Coordinates of C-alpha atoms in Angstrom, one line a residue:
M1 CA 0.0 0.0 0.0
H2 CA 2.8 2.3 0.9
K3 CA 4.6 1.6 -2.4
S4 CA 1.5 2.3 -4.5
K5 CA 1.2 5.7 -2.9
S6 CA 4.8 6.5 -3.6
A7 CA 4.3 5.5 -7.3
V8 CA 1.3 7.7 -7.6
S9 CA 3.2 10.6 -6.1
A10 CA 6.1 10.1 -8.5
I11 CA 3.7 10.0 -11.5
V12 CA 1.9 13.2 -10.3
G13 CA 5.2 15.0 -9.8
G14 CA 6.4 14.0 -13.3
L15 CA 3.1 15.3 -14.8
I16 CA 3.6 18.6 -12.9
V17 CA 7.1 18.9 -14.3
L18 CA 6.0 18.2 -17.8
A19 CA 3.2 20.7 -17.4
I20 CA 5.6 23.4 -16.3
L21 CA 7.9 22.5 -19.2
F22 CA 5.2 22.8 -21.8
T23 CA 3.5 25.9 -20.3
T24 CA 6.6 28.0 -19.5
I25 CA 10.0 26.8 -20.7
I26 CA 9.1 25.9 -24.3
P27 CA 7.1 29.1 -24.9
L28 CA 10.0 31.0 -23.4
V29 CA 12.4 29.3 -25.8
I30 CA 10.1 30.0 -28.8
L31 CA 9.9 33.6 -27.7
L32 CA 13.6 34.0 -27.4
Q33 CA 14.1 32.4 -30.9
N34 CA 11.5 34.8 -32.4
S35 CA 13.1 37.8 -30.7
Y36 CA 16.5 36.8 -31.9
A37 CA 15.2 36.3 -35.5
I38 CA 13.6 39.8 -35.3
F39 CA 16.9 41.2 -34.0
L40 CA 18.9 39.6 -36.8
H41 CA 16.4 40.9 -39.4
E42 CA 16.4 44.5 -38.0
S43 CA 20.2 44.6 -37.6
N44 CA 20.7 43.3 -41.1
S45 CA 18.2 45.9 -42.4
R46 CA 20.0 48.6 -40.5
R47 CA 23.4 47.4 -41.9
I48 CA 22.0 47.4 -45.4
F49 CA 20.5 50.9 -44.8
D50 CA 23.9 52.2 -43.4
T51 CA 25.7 50.7 -46.3
D52 CA 23.4 52.3 -48.9
R53 CA 23.5 55.6 -47.0
S54 CA 27.3 55.7 -46.9
S55 CA 27.4 54.8 -50.6
E56 CA 25.4 57.9 -51.6
S57 CA 27.4 60.6 -53.5
M58 CA 26.1 63.7 -55.1
L59 CA 27.6 66.9 -56.6
V60 CA 25.8 70.2 -56.0
D61 CA 26.5 73.1 -58.3
L62 CA 24.8 76.4 -59.1
I63 CA 24.5 77.1 -62.8
V64 CA 23.3 79.9 -65.1
T65 CA 21.0 78.9 -67.9
T66 CA 20.1 81.1 -70.8
T67 CA 16.9 81.0 -72.9
G68 CA 17.0 83.7 -75.5
L69 CA 17.8 86.9 -73.5
I70 CA 16.4 85.5 -70.2
K71 CA 18.9 84.1 -67.7
N72 CA 18.0 81.9 -64.7
L73 CA 19.9 80.5 -61.7
K74 CA 19.4 76.8 -61.1
L75 CA 20.8 74.2 -58.8
F76 CA 22.4 71.3 -60.7
L77 CA 22.4 68.0 -58.9
T78 CA 24.5 65.1 -60.2
N79 CA 24.5 61.5 -58.8
D80 CA 28.1 60.4 -59.1
G81 CA 27.7 57.4 -56.8
P82 CA 26.6 53.7 -57.4
I83 CA 23.2 54.0 -55.8
T84 CA 19.9 55.8 -56.5
I85 CA 19.4 59.0 -54.4
N86 CA 16.1 60.7 -53.5
P87 CA 16.8 64.3 -52.6
V88 CA 14.0 65.6 -50.3
R89 CA 15.0 69.0 -49.0
I90 CA 17.3 71.9 -49.8
W91 CA 18.5 74.4 -47.2
I92 CA 20.2 77.7 -48.0
I93 CA 22.9 78.8 -45.5
D94 CA 24.6 82.1 -44.9
A95 CA 28.1 80.8 -45.0
N96 CA 29.7 83.8 -43.2
N97 CA 27.2 83.9 -40.3
Q98 CA 26.3 80.1 -40.3
A99 CA 22.6 81.1 -40.3
I100 CA 19.7 79.7 -42.3
L101 CA 18.3 81.9 -45.1
P102 CA 14.6 80.8 -45.1
C103 CA 13.1 80.3 -48.5
S104 CA 10.6 77.7 -49.7
G105 CA 11.1 78.5 -53.4
S106 CA 7.4 78.5 -54.0
G107 CA 6.2 81.2 -51.6
G108 CA 5.3 78.7 -48.8
F109 CA 6.0 79.0 -45.1
T110 CA 8.7 76.3 -44.8
P111 CA 12.3 77.6 -44.3
Y112 CA 13.6 75.1 -46.9
I113 CA 12.8 73.9 -50.4
A114 CA 10.8 70.7 -50.3
L115 CA 11.5 68.3 -53.2
T116 CA 8.9 65.7 -54.2
D117 CA 9.3 62.8 -56.7
I118 CA 13.0 63.6 -57.4
V119 CA 14.9 60.4 -58.2
L120 CA 18.5 60.5 -59.2
R121 CA 19.8 57.2 -60.6
P122 CA 23.6 56.6 -60.9
G123 CA 25.1 59.0 -63.4
E124 CA 21.9 61.0 -63.7
N125 CA 21.5 64.8 -63.1
K126 CA 18.6 67.2 -62.6
T127 CA 18.1 70.9 -62.2
I128 CA 16.1 72.5 -59.4
D129 CA 14.3 75.6 -60.8
E130 CA 12.9 76.8 -57.5
V131 CA 16.3 78.0 -56.4
S132 CA 16.0 81.0 -58.7
N133 CA 13.1 82.4 -56.8
C134 CA 15.1 82.3 -53.6
L135 CA 18.3 83.9 -55.0
M136 CA 16.4 86.9 -56.4
N137 CA 15.4 87.8 -52.8
P138 CA 17.1 91.1 -51.8
A139 CA 17.9 89.5 -48.4
L140 CA 20.5 87.3 -50.2
Y141 CA 22.3 90.1 -51.9
N142 CA 25.8 90.7 -50.6
K143 CA 25.7 87.2 -49.1
V144 CA 28.0 84.2 -49.4
V145 CA 25.7 81.2 -49.5
Q146 CA 26.0 77.5 -49.4
F147 CA 23.4 74.9 -50.5
L148 CA 22.7 71.8 -48.4
V149 CA 20.8 69.0 -50.1
V150 CA 19.3 66.4 -47.8
S151 CA 18.6 62.9 -49.1
E152 CA 15.8 60.5 -48.0
R153 CA 18.4 58.4 -46.2
G154 CA 19.6 61.5 -44.2
R155 CA 22.9 62.3 -46.0
I156 CA 23.7 66.0 -46.5
F157 CA 25.5 67.2 -49.6
S158 CA 26.9 70.7 -49.8
S159 CA 27.8 73.0 -52.6
M160 CA 30.8 75.3 -52.8
R161 CA 30.5 78.7 -51.1
I162 CA 29.0 81.1 -53.7
N163 CA 29.2 84.9 -53.7
I164 CA 25.7 85.7 -54.8
T165 CA 26.6 89.4 -55.4
S166 CA 29.2 88.5 -58.1
L167 CA 26.9 85.9 -59.6
L168 CA 23.9 88.3 -59.8
N169 CA 26.2 90.9 -61.5
E170 CA 26.0 88.7 -64.6
F171 CA 22.3 89.4 -64.7
V172 CA 22.7 93.1 -64.1
Y173 CA 25.9 93.6 -66.1
P174 CA 25.8 91.3 -69.2
Y175 CA 29.2 92.4 -70.6
T176 CA 32.7 92.1 -69.1
L177 CA 35.2 94.8 -69.8
T178 CA 38.8 93.8 -69.0
V179 CA 41.3 96.6 -68.2
S180 CA 45.0 95.6 -68.2
I181 CA 48.0 97.6 -66.9
I182 CA 51.3 96.5 -68.3
N183 CA 54.8 97.2 -66.9
M184 CA 54.0 98.9 -63.7
K185 CA 56.7 100.4 -61.4
R186 CA 57.3 98.8 -58.0
G187 CA 55.8 100.7 -55.0
R188 CA 53.4 102.9 -57.0
D189 CA 49.6 103.0 -56.8
Y190 CA 47.6 102.5 -60.0
T191 CA 44.0 103.4 -60.2
V192 CA 41.6 102.5 -63.0
E193 CA 38.4 104.6 -63.4
V194 CA 35.5 103.5 -65.6
E195 CA 33.1 106.4 -66.2
P196 CA 29.9 105.9 -68.1
L197 CA 29.2 108.6 -70.7
G198 CA 25.4 108.4 -71.0
E199 CA 23.1 105.6 -69.8
G200 CA 25.6 102.9 -69.3
D201 CA 26.5 101.4 -65.9
A202 CA 29.7 99.7 -64.6
N203 CA 30.7 97.8 -61.5
P204 CA 33.2 98.5 -60.1
R205 CA 33.8 101.9 -61.4
K206 CA 37.1 102.3 -59.6
F207 CA 40.0 99.9 -58.9
T208 CA 43.3 100.5 -57.2
H209 CA 46.4 98.2 -57.2
K210 CA 49.8 98.7 -55.6
A211 CA 52.6 97.3 -57.7
T212 CA 54.9 94.9 -55.6
A213 CA 57.4 94.4 -58.4
S214 CA 58.9 96.3 -61.4
N215 CA 57.3 95.5 -64.7
E216 CA 54.4 93.8 -63.0
N217 CA 51.1 93.3 -64.9
V218 CA 47.6 93.2 -63.7
T219 CA 44.1 92.8 -65.3
V220 CA 40.8 93.7 -63.7
A221 CA 37.3 92.6 -64.9
V222 CA 34.5 95.2 -64.8
G223 CA 30.8 94.3 -65.3
T224 CA 29.1 96.7 -67.7
T225 CA 26.0 97.3 -69.7
A226 CA 26.0 98.4 -73.3
G227 CA 27.1 102.0 -73.6
T228 CA 30.0 104.5 -74.0
Y229 CA 32.7 104.7 -71.3
K230 CA 35.8 106.7 -70.5
V231 CA 38.5 104.5 -69.0
T232 CA 41.3 106.4 -67.2
L233 CA 44.6 105.2 -65.6
L234 CA 46.2 107.1 -62.8
E235 CA 49.7 106.5 -61.4
N236 CA 50.0 107.8 -57.9
G237 CA 47.0 110.0 -58.6
V238 CA 48.1 111.5 -61.9
P239 CA 48.1 110.2 -65.5
P240 CA 51.4 108.6 -66.5
N241 CA 53.5 110.5 -69.0
E242 CA 54.1 107.3 -71.0
L243 CA 50.4 107.3 -72.0
N244 CA 50.1 110.8 -73.3
G245 CA 47.7 110.8 -76.3
Y246 CA 45.7 107.7 -75.4
N247 CA 44.8 108.1 -71.7
P248 CA 41.9 108.3 -71.1
Q249 CA 40.4 105.9 -73.7
I250 CA 36.8 106.3 -75.0
I251 CA 35.3 103.0 -75.8
N252 CA 31.9 101.5 -76.8
V253 CA 30.7 98.3 -75.2
P254 CA 30.0 95.7 -76.6
D255 CA 32.1 96.7 -79.7
T256 CA 35.2 96.9 -77.4
T257 CA 35.5 94.8 -74.3
A258 CA 39.3 95.1 -73.6
V259 CA 41.5 98.1 -72.7
I260 CA 45.3 97.8 -72.4
F261 CA 47.5 100.5 -70.8
N262 CA 51.1 99.6 -71.7
L263 CA 53.6 101.8 -69.8
K264 CA 56.3 100.5 -72.1
R265 CA 59.1 100.3 -69.5
V266 CA 60.2 97.1 -71.2
E267 CA 61.4 96.9 -74.8
Y268 CA 59.7 93.8 -76.2
S269 CA 61.2 91.7 -79.0
A270 CA 59.8 88.6 -80.6
V271 CA 61.7 85.3 -80.0
P272 CA 61.4 82.3 -82.3
L273 CA 58.9 79.7 -81.3
E274 CA 60.4 76.2 -80.8
V275 CA 58.7 73.1 -82.3
I276 CA 58.8 69.7 -80.8
I277 CA 57.8 66.7 -82.9
D278 CA 56.6 63.7 -80.9
A279 CA 56.8 60.7 -83.2
P280 CA 57.7 57.0 -82.9
N281 CA 61.4 56.2 -83.7
K282 CA 60.4 53.0 -85.6
V283 CA 57.2 51.8 -87.2
F284 CA 56.7 48.1 -88.3
V285 CA 54.6 47.5 -91.4
T286 CA 53.7 44.1 -92.9
Q287 CA 54.5 43.7 -96.6
G288 CA 51.5 44.8 -98.8
E289 CA 49.5 46.1 -95.8
E290 CA 48.9 49.5 -94.3
E291 CA 49.9 50.8 -90.9
A292 CA 48.7 54.1 -89.2
F293 CA 50.4 56.1 -86.5
D294 CA 50.1 59.5 -84.9
V295 CA 52.6 62.3 -84.7
R296 CA 52.0 65.2 -82.3
I297 CA 53.4 68.7 -82.9
Y298 CA 54.1 70.9 -79.8
V299 CA 55.1 74.5 -79.6
Q300 CA 57.3 75.9 -76.9
L301 CA 57.8 79.6 -76.0
P302 CA 61.4 80.1 -74.8
K303 CA 61.8 81.2 -71.2
T304 CA 63.6 84.3 -72.5
A305 CA 60.3 85.7 -73.8
L306 CA 59.0 88.7 -71.9
E307 CA 55.3 88.2 -72.5
P308 CA 52.7 85.5 -73.2
V309 CA 51.9 84.7 -76.8
E310 CA 48.5 83.9 -78.2
I311 CA 48.9 81.2 -80.9
K312 CA 46.4 82.2 -83.7
F313 CA 47.7 80.5 -86.9
I314 CA 48.6 76.9 -87.5
D315 CA 49.2 76.0 -91.1
V316 CA 48.6 72.3 -91.8
G317 CA 50.2 72.9 -95.2
G318 CA 53.5 73.4 -93.5
I319 CA 53.8 69.7 -92.7
E320 CA 55.9 67.8 -95.2
L321 CA 56.8 64.0 -95.4
V322 CA 59.5 62.8 -97.7
G323 CA 61.3 59.5 -98.1
L324 CA 58.6 57.2 -99.4
P325 CA 56.7 57.3 -102.7
S326 CA 53.5 59.3 -102.7
G327 CA 51.5 56.2 -103.4
R328 CA 52.6 54.5 -100.2
I329 CA 52.1 57.4 -97.8
Q330 CA 49.4 59.8 -96.9
H331 CA 48.7 62.0 -93.9
S332 CA 46.1 64.4 -92.4
C333 CA 46.5 66.9 -89.6
D334 CA 44.0 68.4 -87.1
P335 CA 45.0 71.7 -85.4
Y336 CA 43.8 72.5 -81.9
G337 CA 42.7 76.1 -82.5
S338 CA 44.0 79.3 -80.8
F339 CA 45.4 79.3 -77.2
T340 CA 47.8 81.3 -75.1
I341 CA 51.3 80.0 -74.2
Y342 CA 53.5 81.4 -71.5
P343 CA 57.3 81.7 -71.3
D344 CA 59.0 78.2 -70.8
D345 CA 55.6 76.6 -71.5
R346 CA 54.8 73.9 -74.0
K347 CA 51.4 73.1 -75.6
I348 CA 50.2 70.8 -78.4
T349 CA 49.3 72.5 -81.6
M350 CA 48.1 69.6 -83.9
T351 CA 48.0 65.9 -84.3
C352 CA 48.8 64.3 -87.6
T353 CA 47.8 60.8 -88.6
V354 CA 50.2 59.1 -91.0
E355 CA 49.4 56.0 -93.0
V356 CA 52.2 54.0 -94.7
K357 CA 52.0 50.9 -97.0
G358 CA 54.6 48.2 -96.8
A359 CA 56.5 47.3 -100.0
D360 CA 59.5 45.0 -100.3
P361 CA 60.9 43.8 -96.9
G362 CA 63.6 46.0 -95.5
Q363 CA 64.2 49.3 -93.8
E364 CA 63.3 52.8 -95.1
K365 CA 63.6 56.3 -93.6
L366 CA 60.7 58.7 -93.5
I367 CA 61.4 62.4 -92.7
F368 CA 58.6 64.3 -91.0
T369 CA 59.2 68.1 -91.4
V370 CA 57.6 71.2 -90.0
K371 CA 58.4 74.2 -92.3
P372 CA 59.2 77.7 -91.1
E373 CA 56.3 80.0 -90.4
T374 CA 53.9 77.0 -89.8
I375 CA 53.0 78.2 -86.3
K376 CA 52.4 81.9 -85.6
G377 CA 51.2 83.9 -82.6
I378 CA 50.7 87.5 -81.4
G379 CA 52.4 88.9 -78.2
V380 CA 49.7 89.6 -75.6
Y381 CA 51.3 92.9 -74.5
S382 CA 53.3 94.1 -77.5
G383 CA 51.2 92.8 -80.4
L384 CA 54.5 91.5 -82.0
T385 CA 54.3 88.5 -84.3
Y386 CA 56.0 85.3 -83.1
S387 CA 56.6 82.2 -85.3
N388 CA 58.9 79.2 -85.8
T389 CA 61.6 80.8 -87.9
E390 CA 63.5 77.5 -88.4
E391 CA 62.6 74.2 -90.0
Y392 CA 62.2 71.2 -87.7
S393 CA 62.5 67.6 -88.8
R394 CA 62.2 64.1 -87.3
D395 CA 63.5 60.8 -88.8
I396 CA 61.1 57.8 -88.5
V397 CA 62.4 54.3 -89.5
I398 CA 59.8 52.3 -91.5
K399 CA 60.6 48.6 -91.0
V400 CA 58.8 46.4 -93.6
R401 CA 58.3 42.8 -92.5
K402 CA 57.7 39.9 -94.9
K403 CA 54.2 38.7 -95.1

């Protein structure tokens, strides 16, 4: 009897343990597993989000667009990253005072420009027109501003700091007048005065520069409207004697957009331009077949030159190739247009493509020649003519291989 009671008690105890196991422990284990699965899912989602967010890359620029005679300021967004970006908000910041310049772009009450349905895929760009309404606000004049573009993932992309005053001058002053002072004397103050004669307007109307070296040169840009102007140069408050007869100068914009005051304290003389022929030393051609190669022609201004030179004339007819029969060789040259070269500087002037045809196996010599006066330029300060006065040649070995 005693043993049967003990057995019943053991069975009841086991049932209680099983009940506790199924009602508490197993649900707890299931709960922990579900919680861990949720944690893994959320952490993985967060990791993917952070990876996508850090992969975002966008360029922010302010551009001027022209339609007929109408100009507009627009923000130019470029996605240069590997992932799609959704810009959602644009803030305009006063860069000097680190303060927000409130503007919704559409006349609303938000202090920022809200963007909707803007999607930038990798390599894609878009313009934001609403920026123009903000920048025309008088409160932004004389400000240095910076644009902050916020993406949907929370990344912030900033533009360069932009002086709105100088940018808006392009709208108010559509023409640029450049005034150059050549060969100043060290320690003296030079003042340029631009005076409208009539209805024209200019900004700035007065500019002062103190020369820090003898024979120093300086150029200032003046925004103007169409009209007639008197441009005067003063040296220490008085007109320089070297400019008697053409100071001040009376000009009409836009017919004339550059004024040069040359004090002529340096005697300029033209120096010969040097030519460099960049060509392969040897070209291999298969018998009976054609082979093409490029030859690049560079021009160098000697360091003894006293002024920059604007290259204006490149004569492709000045290129001569001798050494092979005319039926086995032909060439074409493409000049690069006009450009300015400085003393001890070198720039490419043209690229020539040469095609040769192989004849009997062996070795032949092709002579590539640049004749005198092929490249010509004008001295920026003196107006003198510069050219290659000598002939330049380069030998190219043509090696014909048996087919």
